[in-house]
Amino acid sequence: MTVFATARTLSIGATLLAATLTSAYAQSYPVTATQRSTAQQVAQQGIPESELAAGAPERYTVKRGDTLWGISGLYLRKPWRWPDLWGMNLGAIANPHLIYPGQVLYLVRSNGYARLSTTAPGGEPGVVRLSPHTRESSLSELALPTLPPHLIEPFLAEPLIVDAGTLQRAPRIIATTDKRVLMASGDRAYVRSSDGSPVLKQAGSPASFRVFRDAKPLKDPITAEVLGYEAKYLGLAKLVDGESVVQLPQGNGGTATQASPATVDLVKAKNEIYTGDRLLPAPPQEFINYVPHAPQADVNATVVSIYGDSAVLYASQNQVIAINRGQQDGMDIGTVLEVISTGARIVDKTTPSRDVVQLPDERNGYAMVFKVFDRVSYALITTAQRGVTVGDKLVTPTDH
C-alpha cells in the first residue's frame, strides 16, 4: 500500500495502520507461536512496573531510524523481550513489526502493571505526521527493523564456514588484464576451474561469485577441536564469459586445442585480491527480519574468534564474533546471549607468598546471533561495557 501526503498533516489511527497490511507483508515478518503466546499473556494485565526500564518515557513518538530493539530498550530492562512490549499493546498492534515513524506510544500504568497504548489518555489516537510536501512511501518500507540494517547486512555474505577442501575445489583467479599483482573493484580477471567442472555462462549456472582466501581453522577454545574452516571474504565478481576451448594455429599449418579461462569483473573488493584467490557462487540476497529472543534451552558458549582483522584482540559494540555453538546445538537467528568476560588470573603481589588468584567473571553485555552454521554461529555484539575477547563466555540471559 502507498501513502500520499500533500501540504497537510494526516492523522492515522492504529486501526488504520493495522488495516494497511497485506498477507504477503505479514508473512515477511513472521511471529512465532511462542512469541504470540507471550504477548497474549502480557496483554491480559500488562507487565509489572518493576520490568520497566529506568526512565521509561510516558509518551514517545517513533522516529525514522528507530528500531524495535531500541524502542524495547526504552521501555523494558531486557530489550530482547519485545513480545512483552508487543503484548502491552496487543489490541492496537496486531504485528510488532508494524510500527511506523510518526506513531505515538503512550505508557499507561495501573495497579502496579504497565501497558503501551497508541491512544492518548484523552482518547485521541496516536498521530502519524508526514512532512508537509508531496512524498510517496511504501508502508512496508516505513516499518521499523529490529536492528539498524547497516550493522548486519554487510556480514550476510561474508562469514563462510566450509570444510577443509571446499576452497581447493573452487575456481581460482589466474590472471588479470594488465598483469597486476593486486586487483581491486573495477578490474577484470580470468578464472579457471579446479575440479574439472568448467565455469560456464549459461542458464541455471551461477553468474555472481564471492571471492575468498585462506580457509583458516576455527578451534574450540575449550576442547581445541576444529569446528570448521572460516574463509576470508574479499569481494564480489560478476561472470562475463565462461571457460571455453579454442583452436590455435600451428607452424605446420595445423591447429592445437587450447583451454581459455572464464572472464569476470570484480564489482566489489573489500580487500586486495590476488591470483590464486577462489570463487564460490554468491547466495541469493537475503531479507531477514531479526527477531530477538532468549534461547529455549540453557546455553553455555564461548567466543571462538573476532571476525575481521586477525590482529584485533578485543571486540566492542557492533562488532561480530564467532561462537562455538551452531545449528546442531539449537542456535537460531535472533538468539540473544549474555556476554560474560572471563576473569583473569593474577599474582597477588600484596602477600609475601605471591599467590595466584582467579578474578571472578563479570557480566559484560549482550550479543545476538544472526548467521548460523552447523557447529559455529556469528553474533553481533549489541552492548558491551568492555572489550570482548576469545574465550569469553556467552550464556542464557538472566531473568530471560
Short mmCIF file of C-alpha atoms in Angstrom, two decimals:
data_model
loop_
_atom_site.label_atom_id
_atom_site.label_comp_id
_atom_site.label_asym_id
_atom_site.label_seq_id
_atom_site.Cartn_x
_atom_site.Cartn_y
_atom_site.Cartn_z
CA MET A 1 0.00 0.00 0.00
CA THR A 2 1.21 3.53 -0.72
CA VAL A 3 0.64 6.61 1.41
CA PHE A 4 0.49 10.01 -0.30
CA ALA A 5 0.87 13.20 1.71
CA THR A 6 0.49 16.71 0.27
CA ALA A 7 0.91 20.00 2.16
CA ARG A 8 -1.18 18.94 5.13
CA THR A 9 -0.94 16.75 8.22
CA LEU A 10 -2.61 13.37 8.12
CA SER A 11 -3.86 11.67 11.29
CA ILE A 12 -3.87 7.91 11.03
CA GLY A 13 -5.16 5.83 13.94
CA ALA A 14 -3.71 2.49 14.95
CA THR A 15 -6.69 0.67 13.44
CA LEU A 16 -5.99 2.17 10.03
CA LEU A 17 -2.33 1.23 10.31
CA ALA A 18 -3.19 -2.38 11.05
CA ALA A 19 -5.65 -2.45 8.15
CA THR A 20 -2.94 -1.50 5.67
CA LEU A 21 -1.16 -4.83 5.98
CA THR A 22 -1.35 -7.32 3.19
CA SER A 23 -0.99 -11.00 3.91
CA ALA A 24 2.22 -11.12 1.86
CA TYR A 25 3.83 -8.44 4.01
CA ALA A 26 2.76 -10.11 7.24
CA GLN A 27 4.36 -13.33 6.04
CA SER A 28 7.63 -11.47 5.50
CA TYR A 29 7.72 -10.67 9.22
CA PRO A 30 6.72 -13.92 10.90
CA VAL A 31 5.74 -14.13 14.55
CA THR A 32 6.26 -17.47 16.24
CA ALA A 33 3.59 -19.21 18.29
CA THR A 34 5.70 -18.79 21.44
CA GLN A 35 6.13 -15.07 20.86
CA ARG A 36 2.42 -14.62 20.19
CA SER A 37 1.55 -16.62 23.32
CA THR A 38 3.83 -14.45 25.44
CA ALA A 39 2.25 -11.30 24.06
CA GLN A 40 -1.26 -12.59 24.69
CA GLN A 41 -0.45 -13.42 28.30
CA VAL A 42 1.02 -9.96 28.89
CA ALA A 43 -1.92 -8.34 27.12
CA GLN A 44 -4.27 -9.63 29.82
CA GLN A 45 -2.78 -7.44 32.52
CA GLY A 46 0.35 -5.74 31.21
CA ILE A 47 3.79 -6.23 32.71
CA PRO A 48 4.92 -5.49 36.27
CA GLU A 49 6.24 -1.96 36.58
CA SER A 50 9.42 -3.49 38.00
CA GLU A 51 10.15 -4.82 34.48
CA LEU A 52 10.15 -1.33 33.01
CA ALA A 53 13.45 0.32 32.14
CA ALA A 54 14.57 3.20 34.32
CA GLY A 55 13.24 6.41 32.85
CA ALA A 56 10.72 4.73 30.53
CA PRO A 57 9.03 7.65 28.74
CA GLU A 58 5.35 8.34 29.34
CA ARG A 59 4.98 9.39 25.70
CA TYR A 60 7.21 8.58 22.74
CA THR A 61 6.92 9.47 19.05
CA VAL A 62 8.51 6.92 16.76
CA LYS A 63 11.20 8.45 14.52
CA ARG A 64 12.92 7.42 11.34
CA GLY A 65 15.99 5.42 12.28
CA ASP A 66 14.32 3.86 15.33
CA THR A 67 14.44 0.09 15.75
CA LEU A 68 12.32 -2.39 17.67
CA TRP A 69 15.40 -3.21 19.77
CA GLY A 70 15.89 0.46 20.60
CA ILE A 71 12.26 1.13 21.47
CA SER A 72 12.12 -2.04 23.56
CA GLY A 73 15.20 -0.80 25.38
CA LEU A 74 13.44 2.46 26.18
CA TYR A 75 10.62 0.64 27.93
CA LEU A 76 11.99 -2.72 29.11
CA ARG A 77 15.04 -3.70 31.14
CA LYS A 78 15.67 -6.58 28.71
CA PRO A 79 15.38 -5.27 25.10
CA TRP A 80 15.11 -8.73 23.55
CA ARG A 81 11.83 -9.28 25.36
CA TRP A 82 9.98 -7.48 22.60
CA PRO A 83 6.97 -9.85 22.80
CA ASP A 84 6.31 -8.28 26.21
CA LEU A 85 6.41 -4.82 24.65
CA TRP A 86 4.10 -6.02 21.91
CA GLY A 87 1.77 -7.64 24.43
CA MET A 88 1.48 -4.34 26.24
CA ASN A 89 -0.40 -3.09 23.18
CA LEU A 90 -1.67 -6.27 21.53
CA GLY A 91 -5.08 -4.82 20.76
CA ALA A 92 -3.71 -1.96 18.66
CA ILE A 93 -0.60 -3.51 17.13
CA ALA A 94 -1.51 -6.83 15.50
CA ASN A 95 2.07 -7.40 14.36
CA PRO A 96 5.04 -5.99 16.35
CA HIS A 97 7.00 -5.24 13.18
CA LEU A 98 4.33 -2.80 12.04
CA ILE A 99 5.30 0.28 13.99
CA TYR A 100 5.96 3.36 11.90
CA PRO A 101 7.71 6.72 12.14
CA GLY A 102 5.27 9.29 13.49
CA GLN A 103 3.26 6.81 15.54
CA VAL A 104 2.85 7.93 19.16
CA LEU A 105 3.21 5.43 22.01
CA TYR A 106 1.78 6.13 25.48
CA LEU A 107 2.78 4.37 28.70
CA VAL A 108 -0.25 3.57 30.84
CA ARG A 109 0.28 2.47 34.47
CA SER A 110 -2.40 0.84 36.61
CA ASN A 111 -2.30 -1.25 39.81
CA GLY A 112 1.42 -1.95 39.57
CA TYR A 113 1.27 -3.01 35.92
CA ALA A 114 2.06 -1.14 32.72
CA ARG A 115 0.94 -1.22 29.10
CA LEU A 116 1.76 0.68 25.96
CA SER A 117 -1.08 2.28 24.05
CA THR A 118 -1.41 4.10 20.76
CA THR A 119 -4.32 6.04 22.22
CA ALA A 120 -3.69 9.13 24.33
CA PRO A 121 -5.18 9.24 27.84
CA GLY A 122 -7.89 11.57 26.50
CA GLY A 123 -8.93 9.04 23.89
CA GLU A 124 -7.29 10.59 20.81
CA PRO A 125 -5.41 8.07 18.63
CA GLY A 126 -1.67 8.32 18.23
CA VAL A 127 -0.91 10.55 15.26
CA VAL A 128 1.30 9.81 12.29
CA ARG A 129 2.56 13.11 10.94
CA LEU A 130 4.00 13.14 7.46
CA SER A 131 6.14 16.05 6.28
CA PRO A 132 4.22 18.86 4.54
CA HIS A 133 5.38 18.29 0.99
CA THR A 134 4.49 15.78 -1.67
CA ARG A 135 6.00 12.39 -0.99
CA GLU A 136 5.30 8.77 -1.67
CA SER A 137 6.35 5.96 0.70
CA SER A 138 5.55 2.29 0.96
CA LEU A 139 4.28 1.26 4.39
CA SER A 140 6.39 -1.89 4.22
CA GLU A 141 9.45 0.33 3.75
CA LEU A 142 8.47 2.54 6.70
CA ALA A 143 8.02 -0.34 9.17
CA LEU A 144 10.76 -0.45 11.77
CA PRO A 145 13.52 -3.05 11.55
CA THR A 146 14.64 -4.94 14.64
CA LEU A 147 18.21 -3.60 14.41
CA PRO A 148 19.81 -0.97 12.14
CA PRO A 149 20.20 -2.87 8.84
CA HIS A 150 23.66 -1.45 8.16
CA LEU A 151 25.04 -3.27 11.20
CA ILE A 152 24.23 -6.76 9.91
CA GLU A 153 23.63 -6.63 6.16
CA PRO A 154 27.35 -6.25 5.27
CA PHE A 155 28.05 -9.51 7.07
CA LEU A 156 25.33 -11.64 5.45
CA ALA A 157 27.55 -12.59 2.51
CA GLU A 158 30.83 -12.52 4.37
CA PRO A 159 31.41 -15.12 7.09
CA LEU A 160 31.57 -18.55 5.47
CA ILE A 161 32.28 -21.84 7.20
CA VAL A 162 33.47 -24.57 4.84
CA ASP A 163 35.12 -27.95 5.09
CA ALA A 164 38.84 -28.32 4.54
CA GLY A 165 38.62 -28.99 0.77
CA THR A 166 35.89 -26.61 -0.39
CA LEU A 167 38.17 -23.76 -1.44
CA GLN A 168 40.68 -26.12 -3.03
CA ARG A 169 37.93 -27.41 -5.32
CA ALA A 170 36.64 -23.91 -6.16
CA PRO A 171 37.51 -21.96 -9.34
CA ARG A 172 40.63 -19.79 -8.95
CA ILE A 173 41.78 -16.45 -10.34
CA ILE A 174 44.81 -16.99 -12.60
CA ALA A 175 45.47 -13.54 -14.13
CA THR A 176 44.26 -10.01 -14.71
CA THR A 177 44.21 -7.90 -17.87
CA ASP A 178 47.34 -5.85 -17.19
CA LYS A 179 49.39 -8.37 -15.18
CA ARG A 180 48.84 -6.52 -11.93
CA VAL A 181 49.66 -8.35 -8.71
CA LEU A 182 46.84 -6.70 -6.75
CA MET A 183 43.29 -6.45 -8.02
CA ALA A 184 40.51 -4.14 -6.84
CA SER A 185 36.98 -3.05 -7.73
CA GLY A 186 36.56 -2.46 -11.46
CA ASP A 187 39.37 -4.79 -12.53
CA ARG A 188 38.86 -7.67 -14.93
CA ALA A 189 40.28 -11.08 -14.07
CA TYR A 190 40.47 -14.56 -15.56
CA VAL A 191 39.33 -17.72 -13.82
CA ARG A 192 39.86 -21.46 -14.25
CA SER A 193 38.02 -24.33 -12.62
CA SER A 194 39.85 -26.58 -10.17
CA ASP A 195 37.64 -29.66 -10.01
CA GLY A 196 37.08 -30.39 -13.71
CA SER A 197 33.70 -28.61 -13.81
CA PRO A 198 34.21 -25.58 -16.08
CA VAL A 199 32.83 -22.16 -15.21
CA LEU A 200 30.13 -21.64 -17.84
CA LYS A 201 27.83 -18.78 -18.70
CA GLN A 202 24.52 -20.48 -19.31
CA ALA A 203 21.02 -20.69 -17.91
CA GLY A 204 20.99 -22.30 -14.49
CA SER A 205 24.69 -21.66 -13.80
CA PRO A 206 25.93 -19.05 -11.28
CA ALA A 207 26.58 -15.59 -12.67
CA SER A 208 27.71 -13.91 -9.44
CA PHE A 209 30.52 -15.11 -7.20
CA ARG A 210 32.06 -14.26 -3.86
CA VAL A 211 35.85 -14.19 -3.68
CA PHE A 212 37.55 -15.90 -0.73
CA ARG A 213 41.01 -16.82 0.54
CA ASP A 214 42.61 -18.87 3.32
CA ALA A 215 40.13 -21.20 4.94
CA LYS A 216 41.55 -20.93 8.45
CA PRO A 217 40.51 -23.45 11.11
CA LEU A 218 38.22 -22.26 13.89
CA LYS A 219 39.15 -24.16 17.03
CA ASP A 220 37.05 -24.56 20.12
CA PRO A 221 38.97 -22.67 22.87
CA ILE A 222 37.91 -25.30 25.39
CA THR A 223 38.48 -28.59 23.53
CA ALA A 224 40.83 -27.41 20.74
CA GLU A 225 38.60 -29.31 18.29
CA VAL A 226 38.30 -27.85 14.78
CA LEU A 227 34.70 -26.69 14.38
CA GLY A 228 35.03 -25.68 10.74
CA TYR A 229 37.10 -23.53 8.40
CA GLU A 230 36.43 -19.81 8.04
CA ALA A 231 37.12 -18.46 4.57
CA LYS A 232 38.24 -14.82 4.37
CA TYR A 233 35.80 -12.78 2.31
CA LEU A 234 37.45 -10.50 -0.27
CA GLY A 235 34.74 -9.24 -2.61
CA LEU A 236 32.23 -9.93 -5.37
CA ALA A 237 32.75 -10.87 -9.01
CA LYS A 238 30.37 -10.98 -11.98
CA LEU A 239 30.79 -13.56 -14.72
CA VAL A 240 31.30 -12.02 -18.18
CA ASP A 241 32.22 -15.09 -20.26
CA GLY A 242 32.60 -18.75 -19.40
CA GLU A 243 35.53 -21.09 -19.91
CA SER A 244 35.98 -22.46 -23.40
CA VAL A 245 38.32 -24.35 -25.69
CA VAL A 246 39.93 -22.53 -28.64
CA GLN A 247 41.85 -23.72 -31.69
CA LEU A 248 45.23 -22.07 -32.18
CA PRO A 249 47.18 -22.23 -35.48
CA GLN A 250 50.47 -24.15 -35.51
CA GLY A 251 53.57 -23.58 -37.61
CA ASN A 252 52.95 -26.75 -39.63
CA GLY A 253 49.62 -25.43 -40.83
CA GLY A 254 47.61 -27.37 -38.30
CA THR A 255 45.82 -26.30 -35.15
CA ALA A 256 46.09 -27.16 -31.47
CA THR A 257 43.39 -27.20 -28.83
CA GLN A 258 43.96 -24.69 -26.02
CA ALA A 259 41.96 -24.03 -22.84
CA SER A 260 40.64 -20.47 -22.43
CA PRO A 261 39.70 -19.21 -18.93
CA ALA A 262 36.46 -17.58 -17.87
CA THR A 263 36.29 -13.78 -17.64
CA VAL A 264 34.98 -11.99 -14.54
CA ASP A 265 34.67 -8.37 -13.49
CA LEU A 266 35.40 -7.52 -9.86
CA VAL A 267 32.39 -5.43 -8.90
CA LYS A 268 33.31 -5.03 -5.24
CA ALA A 269 36.54 -5.56 -3.34
CA LYS A 270 36.70 -5.36 0.45
CA ASN A 271 40.35 -6.39 0.45
CA GLU A 272 43.09 -6.71 -2.17
CA ILE A 273 42.55 -9.71 -4.45
CA TYR A 274 45.42 -11.83 -5.75
CA THR A 275 45.87 -14.58 -8.30
CA GLY A 276 45.08 -17.87 -6.59
CA ASP A 277 42.07 -16.49 -4.72
CA ARG A 278 38.94 -18.63 -5.02
CA LEU A 279 35.39 -18.05 -6.23
CA LEU A 280 32.21 -19.52 -4.77
CA PRO A 281 28.69 -18.85 -6.08
CA ALA A 282 27.02 -15.92 -4.34
CA PRO A 283 23.83 -16.90 -2.48
CA PRO A 284 20.52 -15.16 -3.22
CA GLN A 285 20.14 -11.84 -1.43
CA GLU A 286 18.62 -12.36 2.00
CA PHE A 287 15.96 -10.17 3.54
CA ILE A 288 15.71 -11.30 7.13
CA ASN A 289 13.91 -9.56 9.96
CA TYR A 290 15.88 -10.44 13.06
CA VAL A 291 13.54 -11.21 15.94
CA PRO A 292 15.48 -11.09 19.23
CA HIS A 293 14.60 -13.85 21.69
CA ALA A 294 16.17 -15.73 24.55
CA PRO A 295 17.28 -19.30 23.78
CA GLN A 296 14.75 -22.02 24.50
CA ALA A 297 17.34 -24.07 26.44
CA ASP A 298 20.30 -23.12 28.60
CA VAL A 299 23.36 -22.13 26.57
CA ASN A 300 26.99 -22.16 27.61
CA ALA A 301 29.01 -20.98 24.61
CA THR A 302 32.47 -19.50 24.11
CA VAL A 303 33.87 -16.85 21.77
CA VAL A 304 35.96 -18.63 19.12
CA SER A 305 37.19 -15.62 17.15
CA ILE A 306 36.64 -11.96 16.39
CA TYR A 307 35.56 -11.58 12.79
CA GLY A 308 37.74 -9.47 10.54
CA ASP A 309 41.29 -8.37 11.25
CA SER A 310 43.13 -11.22 12.97
CA ALA A 311 45.27 -8.68 14.86
CA VAL A 312 42.25 -7.40 16.81
CA LEU A 313 42.25 -8.80 20.35
CA TYR A 314 39.07 -7.20 21.66
CA ALA A 315 35.68 -6.66 20.03
CA SER A 316 33.35 -3.86 21.01
CA GLN A 317 29.72 -2.92 20.44
CA ASN A 318 28.51 -3.52 16.85
CA GLN A 319 31.37 -5.89 16.04
CA VAL A 320 30.95 -9.54 15.06
CA ILE A 321 32.17 -12.61 16.95
CA ALA A 322 32.11 -16.33 16.15
CA ILE A 323 30.94 -18.71 18.89
CA ASN A 324 31.30 -22.46 19.34
CA ARG A 325 27.61 -23.30 19.10
CA GLY A 326 25.67 -23.85 15.89
CA GLN A 327 22.55 -25.34 14.40
CA GLN A 328 23.22 -28.76 15.89
CA ASP A 329 23.29 -27.09 19.33
CA GLY A 330 19.93 -25.37 18.86
CA MET A 331 21.22 -21.95 17.81
CA ASP A 332 18.92 -19.98 15.53
CA ILE A 333 18.78 -16.49 14.06
CA GLY A 334 17.81 -13.88 16.65
CA THR A 335 19.01 -15.76 19.74
CA VAL A 336 20.21 -13.25 22.35
CA LEU A 337 23.01 -14.31 24.70
CA GLU A 338 24.59 -12.58 27.66
CA VAL A 339 28.33 -11.98 27.33
CA ILE A 340 30.42 -12.92 30.35
CA SER A 341 34.01 -11.65 30.48
CA THR A 342 36.34 -14.30 31.85
CA GLY A 343 38.20 -13.22 34.97
CA ALA A 344 41.96 -13.03 34.62
CA ARG A 345 44.50 -15.00 36.64
CA ILE A 346 46.73 -12.63 38.56
CA VAL A 347 49.50 -12.76 41.12
CA ASP A 348 48.52 -11.29 44.46
CA LYS A 349 51.51 -9.02 44.98
CA THR A 350 50.18 -7.86 48.36
CA THR A 351 51.29 -11.10 50.04
CA PRO A 352 54.81 -12.47 50.51
CA SER A 353 53.68 -15.82 49.10
CA ARG A 354 52.65 -14.21 45.80
CA ASP A 355 49.57 -16.40 45.48
CA VAL A 356 47.96 -16.87 42.07
CA VAL A 357 44.26 -15.99 42.23
CA GLN A 358 41.40 -16.18 39.73
CA LEU A 359 39.39 -12.99 39.38
CA PRO A 360 35.62 -13.52 39.10
CA ASP A 361 33.83 -13.50 35.75
CA GLU A 362 31.89 -10.30 35.02
CA ARG A 363 28.68 -9.66 33.10
CA ASN A 364 29.61 -7.56 30.11
CA GLY A 365 26.69 -7.11 27.71
CA TYR A 366 24.67 -8.91 25.06
CA ALA A 367 25.14 -10.41 21.60
CA MET A 368 22.56 -11.51 19.03
CA VAL A 369 23.08 -14.46 16.68
CA PHE A 370 22.48 -13.54 13.02
CA LYS A 371 24.16 -16.29 10.99
CA VAL A 372 24.19 -19.99 11.85
CA PHE A 373 26.28 -22.87 10.53
CA ASP A 374 26.37 -26.47 11.71
CA ARG A 375 28.79 -26.01 14.61
CA VAL A 376 29.58 -22.28 14.53
CA SER A 377 27.42 -19.16 14.72
CA TYR A 378 28.15 -15.47 14.21
CA ALA A 379 26.73 -12.89 16.59
CA LEU A 380 26.57 -9.11 16.66
CA ILE A 381 27.60 -7.51 19.96
CA THR A 382 24.65 -5.25 20.76
CA THR A 383 26.01 -3.89 24.05
CA ALA A 384 29.36 -4.22 25.80
CA GLN A 385 30.81 -2.45 28.81
CA ARG A 386 34.35 -3.59 28.00
CA GLY A 387 36.17 -5.44 25.23
CA VAL A 388 35.06 -8.96 24.29
CA THR A 389 37.83 -11.44 23.55
CA VAL A 390 38.37 -15.07 22.55
CA GLY A 391 37.50 -17.36 25.45
CA ASP A 392 34.78 -15.12 26.90
CA LYS A 393 31.51 -16.90 27.63
CA LEU A 394 28.01 -16.45 26.25
CA VAL A 395 25.12 -17.76 28.31
CA THR A 396 21.35 -17.65 28.52
CA PRO A 397 20.43 -14.16 29.76
CA THR A 398 19.47 -13.94 33.41
CA ASP A 399 15.76 -13.43 34.09
CA HIS A 400 15.05 -14.35 30.47
#
